[in-house]
Amino acid sequence: MAAIRALRKLCQHSQHQACKLHVSASRQEAVVISGRKLARQIREEARADVEKWISAGNRRPHLSVILVGENPASHSYVLNKTRAAADVGKWMNAITDPSHYIQNLVDYYLKGISSETILKHSDISEEELLDLIYKLNTDHRVDGLLVQLPLPEHIDERTICNAVAPAKDVDGFHVTNVGRLCLDQSTMLPATPWGIWEIIKRTGISTFGKNVVVAGRSKNVGMPIAMLLHTDGRHERPGGDATVTICHRHTPRDQLCQHTKIADIIVAAAGIPNLITADMIKEGAAVIDVGINRVQDPVTGKSRLVGDVDFEGVRQKAGLITPVPGGVGPMTVAMLMKNTIKAAKSVLQFPPERIRMAAVS
């Protein structure tokens, strides 16, 4: 009888091992989340919202973008923003920029979001830039206003961000909007964190009670997405009820690994190429890559964009993953369009006097 029991256990063990091998061998790569597809969906929603707004007798929402200097990345990014505004309307537009980098004027003849890019030389003084912002703050035709970062070194970014009227601050960088975000109140959410939040919600990634690692502590991305993910889902601005750990470029790698290996969701936003590798994540984790890093391809010698995640390696182990490019980037621009519509509606609730006071406070 003992021999029979031993043989039965051996057979059970063999079946269990065979089952494990089958699961391992048949495991598929991570689902790649297309930010482009999600962004198209959001732009369709924005288009319908604008049409409803216009049909109620309101004018088209208008976005003004101030671009200082000759930063190629900023030029490309702003061009994408204005192109996205055009896509919301799907109407003819006029491009009048001689540099071929910037779409200085995008005007739509029927319905949709209109936008303009105001290009200023890098030697503009901080006072001149503040005067321009004040002018746009008090212009009732301007609903949304953003100043593209980074700015030249002689201009203080925090001063400029706080100069934009909170009701027109579609970047969500004014101290009032940041404060309301931290207090779980309705506000202008920064476009990139809001885009990440929409990716998580629209793909059905569960956050309630989950472990999340945010690798990156910037005030524009890392901090806001951490706030969105960890705060109470029952508050005025609902959060994700997750347990969030914030790491950054100075977190020792062994400690970073300790956190990421137990994380259900990883948001990589540290600006370090291939910071997150396959050995650092647990099986089936959701990985959101916010990084945009330009590196030289060792084979072709040409520069290419990569994220903060080793995409090819991590996709073999993760459950879901966003690519770079084509992941968070398109969502950022889409959420900026949503903020512009929100700003158009909010301006009607704030008399000009309040906007001016907010701009200089």
CSV table of N, CA and C in Angstrom, one decimal, residues 117-273:
chain,number,residue,atom,x,y,z
A,117,THR,N,-1.0,79.8,-31.7
A,117,THR,CA,0.3,79.7,-31.1
A,117,THR,C,1.0,81.0,-31.2
A,118,ILE,N,1.3,81.6,-30.1
A,118,ILE,CA,2.0,82.9,-30.1
A,118,ILE,C,3.5,82.7,-29.8
A,119,LEU,N,4.3,82.9,-30.8
A,119,LEU,CA,5.7,82.6,-30.7
A,119,LEU,C,6.5,83.8,-30.3
A,120,LYS,N,7.3,83.7,-29.2
A,120,LYS,CA,8.1,84.8,-28.7
A,120,LYS,C,9.6,84.3,-28.7
A,121,HIS,N,10.5,85.3,-28.9
A,121,HIS,CA,11.9,85.1,-29.0
A,121,HIS,C,12.4,84.7,-27.5
A,122,SER,N,13.4,83.9,-27.5
A,122,SER,CA,14.0,83.5,-26.2
A,122,SER,C,14.5,84.6,-25.3
A,123,ASP,N,14.8,85.7,-25.9
A,123,ASP,CA,15.3,86.8,-25.1
A,123,ASP,C,14.2,87.7,-24.5
A,124,ILE,N,12.9,87.3,-24.6
A,124,ILE,CA,11.8,88.1,-24.0
A,124,ILE,C,12.0,88.2,-22.5
A,125,SER,N,11.7,89.3,-22.0
A,125,SER,CA,11.9,89.5,-20.5
A,125,SER,C,10.7,88.9,-19.8
A,126,GLU,N,11.0,88.5,-18.5
A,126,GLU,CA,9.9,88.0,-17.7
A,126,GLU,C,8.7,89.0,-17.6
A,127,GLU,N,9.0,90.2,-17.5
A,127,GLU,CA,8.0,91.3,-17.4
A,127,GLU,C,7.1,91.3,-18.7
A,128,GLU,N,7.8,91.2,-19.8
A,128,GLU,CA,7.1,91.2,-21.1
A,128,GLU,C,6.1,90.0,-21.2
A,129,LEU,N,6.7,88.9,-20.8
A,129,LEU,CA,5.9,87.7,-20.8
A,129,LEU,C,4.7,87.8,-19.9
A,130,LEU,N,4.9,88.3,-18.7
A,130,LEU,CA,3.8,88.5,-17.8
A,130,LEU,C,2.7,89.5,-18.3
A,131,ASP,N,3.1,90.5,-19.0
A,131,ASP,CA,2.2,91.4,-19.6
A,131,ASP,C,1.3,90.7,-20.7
A,132,LEU,N,2.0,89.9,-21.5
A,132,LEU,CA,1.3,89.1,-22.5
A,132,LEU,C,0.2,88.2,-21.9
A,133,ILE,N,0.6,87.5,-20.8
A,133,ILE,CA,-0.3,86.6,-20.1
A,133,ILE,C,-1.5,87.4,-19.5
A,134,TYR,N,-1.2,88.5,-18.9
A,134,TYR,CA,-2.3,89.4,-18.4
A,134,TYR,C,-3.2,89.8,-19.5
A,135,LYS,N,-2.7,90.1,-20.6
A,135,LYS,CA,-3.6,90.5,-21.8
A,135,LYS,C,-4.5,89.4,-22.2
A,136,LEU,N,-4.0,88.1,-22.2
A,136,LEU,CA,-4.8,87.0,-22.6
A,136,LEU,C,-5.7,86.6,-21.5
A,137,ASN,N,-5.3,86.8,-20.2
A,137,ASN,CA,-6.2,86.5,-19.1
A,137,ASN,C,-7.5,87.3,-19.2
A,138,THR,N,-7.3,88.5,-19.6
A,138,THR,CA,-8.5,89.5,-19.6
A,138,THR,C,-9.2,89.5,-21.0
A,139,ASP,N,-8.7,88.7,-21.9
A,139,ASP,CA,-9.4,88.7,-23.2
A,139,ASP,C,-10.5,87.7,-23.2
A,140,HIS,N,-11.7,88.1,-23.3
A,140,HIS,CA,-12.9,87.2,-23.2
A,140,HIS,C,-13.0,86.2,-24.3
A,141,ARG,N,-12.2,86.4,-25.4
A,141,ARG,CA,-12.3,85.5,-26.5
A,141,ARG,C,-11.4,84.3,-26.2
A,142,VAL,N,-10.5,84.4,-25.3
A,142,VAL,CA,-9.6,83.3,-24.9
A,142,VAL,C,-10.1,82.5,-23.8
A,143,ASP,N,-10.4,81.2,-24.0
A,143,ASP,CA,-10.9,80.3,-23.0
A,143,ASP,C,-9.8,79.6,-22.2
A,144,GLY,N,-8.9,79.0,-23.0
A,144,GLY,CA,-7.8,78.3,-22.4
A,144,GLY,C,-6.5,78.9,-22.8
A,145,LEU,N,-5.6,78.9,-21.8
A,145,LEU,CA,-4.2,79.5,-22.0
A,145,LEU,C,-3.2,78.6,-21.4
A,146,LEU,N,-2.1,78.4,-22.1
A,146,LEU,CA,-1.0,77.7,-21.6
A,146,LEU,C,0.3,78.3,-22.1
A,147,VAL,N,1.3,78.2,-21.2
A,147,VAL,CA,2.7,78.6,-21.6
A,147,VAL,C,3.5,77.4,-21.7
A,148,GLN,N,4.0,77.1,-22.8
A,148,GLN,CA,4.8,75.8,-23.0
A,148,GLN,C,6.1,75.8,-22.2
A,149,LEU,N,6.3,74.8,-21.4
A,149,LEU,CA,7.5,74.6,-20.7
A,149,LEU,C,8.4,73.7,-21.5
A,150,PRO,N,9.8,73.7,-21.3
A,150,PRO,CA,10.5,74.6,-20.4
A,150,PRO,C,10.7,76.0,-21.0
A,151,LEU,N,11.0,77.0,-20.1
A,151,LEU,CA,11.2,78.4,-20.4
A,151,LEU,C,12.7,78.7,-20.3
A,152,PRO,N,13.2,79.7,-21.0
A,152,PRO,CA,14.6,80.1,-20.8
A,152,PRO,C,15.0,80.3,-19.4
A,153,GLU,N,16.2,80.1,-19.0
A,153,GLU,CA,16.7,80.1,-17.7
A,153,GLU,C,16.4,81.4,-16.9
A,154,HIS,N,16.4,82.6,-17.7
A,154,HIS,CA,16.2,83.9,-17.0
A,154,HIS,C,14.7,84.1,-16.6
A,155,ILE,N,13.8,83.2,-16.9
A,155,ILE,CA,12.4,83.3,-16.6
A,155,ILE,C,12.0,82.3,-15.5
A,156,ASP,N,11.4,82.7,-14.5
A,156,ASP,CA,11.0,81.8,-13.4
A,156,ASP,C,9.7,81.1,-13.8
A,157,GLU,N,9.7,79.8,-13.9
A,157,GLU,CA,8.6,79.0,-14.4
A,157,GLU,C,7.4,79.1,-13.4
A,158,ARG,N,7.7,79.0,-12.1
A,158,ARG,CA,6.6,79.1,-11.1
A,158,ARG,C,5.9,80.4,-11.2
A,159,THR,N,6.6,81.5,-11.4
A,159,THR,CA,6.0,82.8,-11.5
A,159,THR,C,5.0,82.9,-12.7
A,160,ILE,N,5.5,82.3,-13.8
A,160,ILE,CA,4.7,82.3,-15.0
A,160,ILE,C,3.5,81.4,-14.9
A,161,CYS,N,3.6,80.2,-14.3
A,161,CYS,CA,2.5,79.3,-14.1
A,161,CYS,C,1.4,79.9,-13.2
A,162,ASN,N,1.9,80.7,-12.2
A,162,ASN,CA,0.9,81.3,-11.3
A,162,ASN,C,0.3,82.5,-11.9
A,163,ALA,N,0.9,83.1,-13.0
A,163,ALA,CA,0.3,84.2,-13.6
A,163,ALA,C,-0.9,83.9,-14.5
A,164,VAL,N,-1.0,82.7,-15.0
A,164,VAL,CA,-2.1,82.3,-15.8
A,164,VAL,C,-3.4,82.2,-14.9
A,165,ALA,N,-4.5,82.8,-15.3
A,165,ALA,CA,-5.7,82.7,-14.6
A,165,ALA,C,-6.1,81.3,-14.3
A,166,PRO,N,-6.5,80.9,-13.1
A,166,PRO,CA,-6.8,79.5,-12.8
A,166,PRO,C,-7.9,79.0,-13.7
A,167,ALA,N,-8.9,79.8,-14.0
A,167,ALA,CA,-10.0,79.3,-14.8
A,167,ALA,C,-9.6,79.1,-16.3
A,168,LYS,N,-8.5,79.6,-16.7
A,168,LYS,CA,-8.0,79.4,-18.1
A,168,LYS,C,-6.8,78.5,-18.1
A,169,ASP,N,-6.4,78.0,-17.0
A,169,ASP,CA,-5.1,77.2,-16.8
A,169,ASP,C,-5.3,75.8,-17.3
A,170,VAL,N,-5.3,75.5,-18.6
A,170,VAL,CA,-5.6,74.2,-19.1
A,170,VAL,C,-4.5,73.2,-18.9
A,171,ASP,N,-3.3,73.7,-18.4
A,171,ASP,CA,-2.2,72.8,-18.0
A,171,ASP,C,-2.4,72.3,-16.6
A,172,GLY,N,-3.2,73.0,-15.8
A,172,GLY,CA,-3.4,72.7,-14.4
A,172,GLY,C,-2.2,72.9,-13.5
A,173,PHE,N,-1.4,73.9,-13.9
A,173,PHE,CA,-0.1,74.2,-13.2
A,173,PHE,C,-0.3,75.3,-12.2
A,174,HIS,N,-1.3,76.1,-12.2
A,174,HIS,CA,-1.5,77.2,-11.2
A,174,HIS,C,-1.6,76.6,-9.8
A,175,VAL,N,-1.0,77.4,-8.9
A,175,VAL,CA,-1.0,76.9,-7.5
A,175,VAL,C,-2.4,76.6,-7.0
A,176,THR,N,-3.4,77.3,-7.4
A,176,THR,CA,-4.8,77.1,-7.0
A,176,THR,C,-5.3,75.8,-7.5
A,177,ASN,N,-5.0,75.5,-8.8
A,177,ASN,CA,-5.4,74.2,-9.3
A,177,ASN,C,-4.7,73.0,-8.7
A,178,VAL,N,-3.4,73.2,-8.4
A,178,VAL,CA,-2.6,72.2,-7.8
A,178,VAL,C,-3.1,71.9,-6.4
A,179,GLY,N,-3.5,73.0,-5.7
A,179,GLY,CA,-4.0,72.8,-4.3
A,179,GLY,C,-5.4,72.1,-4.3
A,180,ARG,N,-6.2,72.5,-5.3
A,180,ARG,CA,-7.5,71.8,-5.4
A,180,ARG,C,-7.4,70.3,-5.7
A,181,LEU,N,-6.4,70.0,-6.6
A,181,LEU,CA,-6.1,68.6,-6.9
A,181,LEU,C,-5.7,67.9,-5.6
A,182,CYS,N,-4.8,68.5,-4.8
A,182,CYS,CA,-4.4,67.8,-3.6
A,182,CYS,C,-5.5,67.7,-2.5
A,183,LEU,N,-6.5,68.5,-2.6
A,183,LEU,CA,-7.6,68.4,-1.7
A,183,LEU,C,-8.8,67.6,-2.2
A,184,ASP,N,-8.6,66.9,-3.3
A,184,ASP,CA,-9.6,66.1,-4.0
A,184,ASP,C,-10.8,66.9,-4.4
A,185,GLN,N,-10.6,68.1,-4.9
A,185,GLN,CA,-11.7,68.9,-5.4
A,185,GLN,C,-11.6,69.0,-6.9
A,186,SER,N,-12.8,69.3,-7.5
A,186,SER,CA,-12.9,69.4,-8.9
A,186,SER,C,-12.0,70.6,-9.4
A,187,THR,N,-11.2,70.4,-10.4
A,187,THR,CA,-10.2,71.4,-10.9
A,187,THR,C,-9.8,71.1,-12.3
A,188,MET,N,-8.9,71.9,-12.8
A,188,MET,CA,-8.2,71.6,-14.0
A,188,MET,C,-7.1,70.6,-13.7
A,189,LEU,N,-7.2,69.4,-14.2
A,189,LEU,CA,-6.2,68.4,-14.0
A,189,LEU,C,-5.1,68.5,-15.0
A,190,PRO,N,-3.8,68.4,-14.6
A,190,PRO,CA,-2.7,68.4,-15.6
A,190,PRO,C,-2.9,67.3,-16.6
A,191,ALA,N,-2.7,67.6,-17.9
A,191,ALA,CA,-3.1,66.8,-19.0
A,191,ALA,C,-2.5,65.4,-19.0
A,192,THR,N,-1.2,65.3,-18.7
A,192,THR,CA,-0.5,64.0,-18.7
A,192,THR,C,-1.1,63.1,-17.6
A,193,PRO,N,-1.1,63.5,-16.3
A,193,PRO,CA,-1.7,62.6,-15.3
A,193,PRO,C,-3.1,62.3,-15.6
A,194,TRP,N,-3.9,63.2,-16.1
A,194,TRP,CA,-5.3,62.9,-16.4
A,194,TRP,C,-5.3,61.9,-17.5
A,195,GLY,N,-4.4,62.0,-18.5
A,195,GLY,CA,-4.4,61.0,-19.6
A,195,GLY,C,-4.1,59.6,-19.0
A,196,ILE,N,-3.1,59.5,-18.1
A,196,ILE,CA,-2.8,58.3,-17.5
A,196,ILE,C,-4.0,57.7,-16.7
A,197,TRP,N,-4.7,58.6,-16.0
A,197,TRP,CA,-5.8,58.2,-15.2
A,197,TRP,C,-6.9,57.6,-16.2
A,198,GLU,N,-7.1,58.2,-17.3
A,198,GLU,CA,-8.1,57.8,-18.3
A,198,GLU,C,-7.7,56.4,-18.9
A,199,ILE,N,-6.4,56.2,-19.2
A,199,ILE,CA,-5.9,55.0,-19.7
A,199,ILE,C,-6.2,53.9,-18.7
A,200,ILE,N,-6.0,54.1,-17.4
A,200,ILE,CA,-6.2,53.1,-16.4
A,200,ILE,C,-7.7,52.8,-16.3
A,201,LYS,N,-8.6,53.8,-16.3
A,201,LYS,CA,-10.0,53.6,-16.1
A,201,LYS,C,-10.6,52.9,-17.4
A,202,ARG,N,-10.2,53.4,-18.6
A,202,ARG,CA,-10.8,52.9,-19.8
A,202,ARG,C,-10.4,51.5,-20.2
A,203,THR,N,-9.3,51.1,-19.7
A,203,THR,CA,-8.8,49.7,-19.9
A,203,THR,C,-9.2,48.8,-18.8
A,204,GLY,N,-9.9,49.3,-17.8
A,204,GLY,CA,-10.4,48.4,-16.8
A,204,GLY,C,-9.4,47.9,-15.8
A,205,ILE,N,-8.3,48.7,-15.6
A,205,ILE,CA,-7.3,48.3,-14.6
A,205,ILE,C,-7.8,48.6,-13.3
A,206,SER,N,-7.8,47.7,-12.4
A,206,SER,CA,-8.4,47.9,-11.0
A,206,SER,C,-7.3,48.6,-10.2
A,207,THR,N,-7.7,49.6,-9.4
A,207,THR,CA,-6.8,50.3,-8.5
A,207,THR,C,-7.2,50.2,-7.1
A,208,PHE,N,-8.4,49.8,-6.8
A,208,PHE,CA,-8.9,49.7,-5.4
A,208,PHE,C,-8.1,48.8,-4.6
A,209,GLY,N,-7.4,49.3,-3.6
A,209,GLY,CA,-6.6,48.5,-2.7
A,209,GLY,C,-5.3,47.9,-3.3
A,210,LYS,N,-5.0,48.3,-4.5
A,210,LYS,CA,-3.8,47.8,-5.2
A,210,LYS,C,-2.5,48.5,-4.9
A,211,ASN,N,-1.4,47.8,-5.1
A,211,ASN,CA,-0.1,48.5,-4.9
A,211,ASN,C,0.3,49.1,-6.1
A,212,VAL,N,0.7,50.4,-6.0
A,212,VAL,CA,1.2,51.2,-7.2
A,212,VAL,C,2.5,51.8,-6.9
A,213,VAL,N,3.4,51.7,-7.9
A,213,VAL,CA,4.7,52.5,-7.8
A,213,VAL,C,4.7,53.5,-8.9
A,214,VAL,N,4.9,54.8,-8.4
A,214,VAL,CA,5.2,55.9,-9.4
A,214,VAL,C,6.6,56.2,-9.3
A,215,ALA,N,7.3,55.9,-10.4
A,215,ALA,CA,8.8,56.2,-10.5
A,215,ALA,C,8.9,57.6,-11.1
A,216,GLY,N,9.1,58.6,-10.3
A,216,GLY,CA,9.1,60.0,-10.8
A,216,GLY,C,8.4,60.9,-9.8
A,217,ARG,N,9.0,62.0,-9.5
A,217,ARG,CA,8.4,62.9,-8.4
A,217,ARG,C,8.1,64.3,-9.0
A,218,SER,N,8.1,64.5,-10.3
A,218,SER,CA,7.8,65.8,-10.8
A,218,SER,C,6.5,66.3,-10.4
A,219,LYS,N,6.4,67.7,-10.3
A,219,LYS,CA,5.2,68.3,-9.8
A,219,LYS,C,4.1,68.3,-10.9
A,220,ASN,N,4.6,68.0,-12.2
A,220,ASN,CA,3.7,68.1,-13.3
A,220,ASN,C,3.1,66.7,-13.7
A,221,VAL,N,3.8,65.6,-13.3
A,221,VAL,CA,3.4,64.3,-13.6
A,221,VAL,C,3.4,63.3,-12.4
A,222,GLY,N,4.5,63.1,-11.8
A,222,GLY,CA,4.6,62.1,-10.7
A,222,GLY,C,3.7,62.4,-9.6
A,223,MET,N,3.8,63.6,-9.0
A,223,MET,CA,3.0,64.0,-7.9
A,223,MET,C,1.5,63.9,-8.2
A,224,PRO,N,1.0,64.6,-9.3
A,224,PRO,CA,-0.4,64.5,-9.6
A,224,PRO,C,-1.0,63.1,-9.8
A,225,ILE,N,-0.3,62.3,-10.5
A,225,ILE,CA,-0.8,60.9,-10.8
A,225,ILE,C,-0.8,60.1,-9.5
A,226,ALA,N,0.1,60.4,-8.6
A,226,ALA,CA,0.1,59.7,-7.3
A,226,ALA,C,-1.1,60.1,-6.5
A,227,MET,N,-1.4,61.4,-6.6
A,227,MET,CA,-2.6,62.0,-5.9
A,227,MET,C,-3.9,61.3,-6.4
A,228,LEU,N,-4.0,61.3,-7.8
A,228,LEU,CA,-5.2,60.7,-8.4
A,228,LEU,C,-5.4,59.2,-8.0
A,229,LEU,N,-4.3,58.5,-7.9
A,229,LEU,CA,-4.4,57.1,-7.7
A,229,LEU,C,-4.6,56.7,-6.2
A,230,HIS,N,-4.1,57.5,-5.3
A,230,HIS,CA,-4.2,57.1,-3.9
A,230,HIS,C,-5.4,57.6,-3.1
A,231,THR,N,-6.0,58.7,-3.6
A,231,THR,CA,-7.0,59.4,-2.8
A,231,THR,C,-8.4,58.7,-2.9
A,232,ASP,N,-9.3,59.1,-2.0
A,232,ASP,CA,-10.6,58.5,-1.8
A,232,ASP,C,-11.5,58.6,-3.0
A,233,GLY,N,-12.0,57.4,-3.4
A,233,GLY,CA,-12.9,57.4,-4.5
A,233,GLY,C,-14.3,58.0,-4.3
A,234,ARG,N,-14.6,58.4,-3.0
A,234,ARG,CA,-15.9,59.0,-2.7
A,234,ARG,C,-15.8,60.5,-2.6
A,235,HIS,N,-14.7,61.1,-2.8
A,235,HIS,CA,-14.5,62.5,-2.7
A,235,HIS,C,-15.0,63.2,-3.9
A,236,GLU,N,-15.1,64.6,-3.9
A,236,GLU,CA,-15.6,65.4,-5.0
A,236,GLU,C,-14.8,65.1,-6.3
A,237,ARG,N,-13.5,65.0,-6.2
A,237,ARG,CA,-12.7,64.5,-7.3
A,237,ARG,C,-12.3,63.1,-7.0
A,238,PRO,N,-13.0,62.1,-7.4
A,238,PRO,CA,-12.7,60.7,-7.0
A,238,PRO,C,-11.3,60.2,-7.3
A,239,GLY,N,-10.7,59.5,-6.4
A,239,GLY,CA,-9.4,58.9,-6.6
A,239,GLY,C,-9.5,57.4,-6.7
A,240,GLY,N,-8.3,56.7,-6.8
A,240,GLY,CA,-8.3,55.3,-7.1
A,240,GLY,C,-8.2,54.4,-5.9
A,241,ASP,N,-8.1,55.0,-4.7
A,241,ASP,CA,-8.0,54.1,-3.5
A,241,ASP,C,-6.9,53.1,-3.5
A,242,ALA,N,-5.8,53.5,-4.1
A,242,ALA,CA,-4.6,52.5,-4.2
A,242,ALA,C,-3.6,52.9,-3.1
A,243,THR,N,-2.7,52.0,-2.8
A,243,THR,CA,-1.6,52.2,-2.0
A,243,THR,C,-0.4,52.6,-2.9
A,244,VAL,N,0.0,53.9,-2.8
A,244,VAL,CA,1.0,54.4,-3.7
A,244,VAL,C,2.4,54.7,-3.1
A,245,THR,N,3.4,54.2,-3.7
A,245,THR,CA,4.8,54.5,-3.3
A,245,THR,C,5.4,55.3,-4.4
A,246,ILE,N,6.0,56.5,-4.0
A,246,ILE,CA,6.7,57.3,-5.0
A,246,ILE,C,8.2,57.1,-4.9
A,247,CYS,N,8.8,56.7,-6.0
A,247,CYS,CA,10.3,56.6,-6.1
A,247,CYS,C,10.8,57.6,-7.1
A,248,HIS,N,12.1,57.7,-7.2
A,248,HIS,CA,12.6,58.7,-8.1
A,248,HIS,C,14.1,58.3,-8.5
A,249,ARG,N,14.7,59.2,-9.3
A,249,ARG,CA,16.0,58.9,-9.8
A,249,ARG,C,17.1,58.6,-8.8
A,250,HIS,N,16.9,59.1,-7.5
A,250,HIS,CA,17.9,58.8,-6.5
A,250,HIS,C,17.5,57.7,-5.5
A,251,THR,N,16.4,57.0,-5.8
A,251,THR,CA,16.1,55.8,-5.1
A,251,THR,C,17.0,54.7,-5.5
A,252,PRO,N,17.8,54.1,-4.5
A,252,PRO,CA,18.7,53.0,-4.9
A,252,PRO,C,18.0,51.9,-5.6
A,253,ARG,N,18.7,51.4,-6.6
A,253,ARG,CA,18.0,50.4,-7.5
A,253,ARG,C,17.5,49.2,-6.7
A,254,ASP,N,18.2,48.7,-5.8
A,254,ASP,CA,17.7,47.5,-5.0
A,254,ASP,C,16.4,47.8,-4.3
A,255,GLN,N,16.3,49.1,-3.8
A,255,GLN,CA,15.1,49.5,-3.1
A,255,GLN,C,14.0,49.7,-4.1
A,256,LEU,N,14.3,50.3,-5.2
A,256,LEU,CA,13.3,50.4,-6.3
A,256,LEU,C,12.7,49.1,-6.7
A,257,CYS,N,13.6,48.1,-6.8
A,257,CYS,CA,13.2,46.7,-7.2
A,257,CYS,C,12.2,46.1,-6.1
A,258,GLN,N,12.5,46.4,-4.8
A,258,GLN,CA,11.7,45.9,-3.8
A,258,GLN,C,10.3,46.4,-3.9
A,259,HIS,N,10.1,47.6,-4.3
A,259,HIS,CA,8.8,48.2,-4.5
A,259,HIS,C,8.1,47.7,-5.7
A,260,THR,N,8.8,47.7,-6.9
A,260,THR,CA,8.2,47.4,-8.1
A,260,THR,C,7.8,45.9,-8.2
A,261,LYS,N,8.5,45.0,-7.5
A,261,LYS,CA,8.3,43.6,-7.6
A,261,LYS,C,6.9,43.2,-6.9
A,262,ILE,N,6.4,44.1,-6.1
A,262,ILE,CA,5.1,43.8,-5.4
A,262,ILE,C,4.0,44.7,-6.0
A,263,ALA,N,4.3,45.5,-7.0
A,263,ALA,CA,3.4,46.5,-7.5
A,263,ALA,C,2.4,45.9,-8.6
A,264,ASP,N,1.2,46.2,-8.4
A,264,ASP,CA,0.2,45.8,-9.4
A,264,ASP,C,0.2,46.7,-10.6
A,265,ILE,N,0.5,48.0,-10.3
A,265,ILE,CA,0.6,49.0,-11.4
A,265,ILE,C,1.9,49.8,-11.2
A,266,ILE,N,2.6,50.0,-12.3
A,266,ILE,CA,3.9,50.8,-12.3
A,266,ILE,C,3.7,51.9,-13.3
A,267,VAL,N,3.9,53.2,-12.8
A,267,VAL,CA,3.9,54.3,-13.7
A,267,VAL,C,5.3,54.8,-13.7
A,268,ALA,N,6.0,54.7,-14.9
A,268,ALA,CA,7.4,55.1,-15.0
A,268,ALA,C,7.5,56.5,-15.6
A,269,ALA,N,7.9,57.4,-14.8
A,269,ALA,CA,8.0,58.8,-15.2
A,269,ALA,C,9.2,59.6,-14.7
A,270,ALA,N,10.3,58.9,-14.7
A,270,ALA,CA,11.6,59.4,-14.1
A,270,ALA,C,12.5,60.1,-15.1
A,271,GLY,N,12.2,59.8,-16.4
A,271,GLY,CA,13.1,60.4,-17.5
A,271,GLY,C,14.4,59.7,-17.6
A,272,ILE,N,14.4,58.4,-17.3
A,272,ILE,CA,15.6,57.6,-17.4
A,272,ILE,C,15.3,56.4,-18.3
A,273,PRO,N,16.0,56.3,-19.5
A,273,PRO,CA,15.8,55.3,-20.4
A,273,PRO,C,15.9,53.9,-19.8
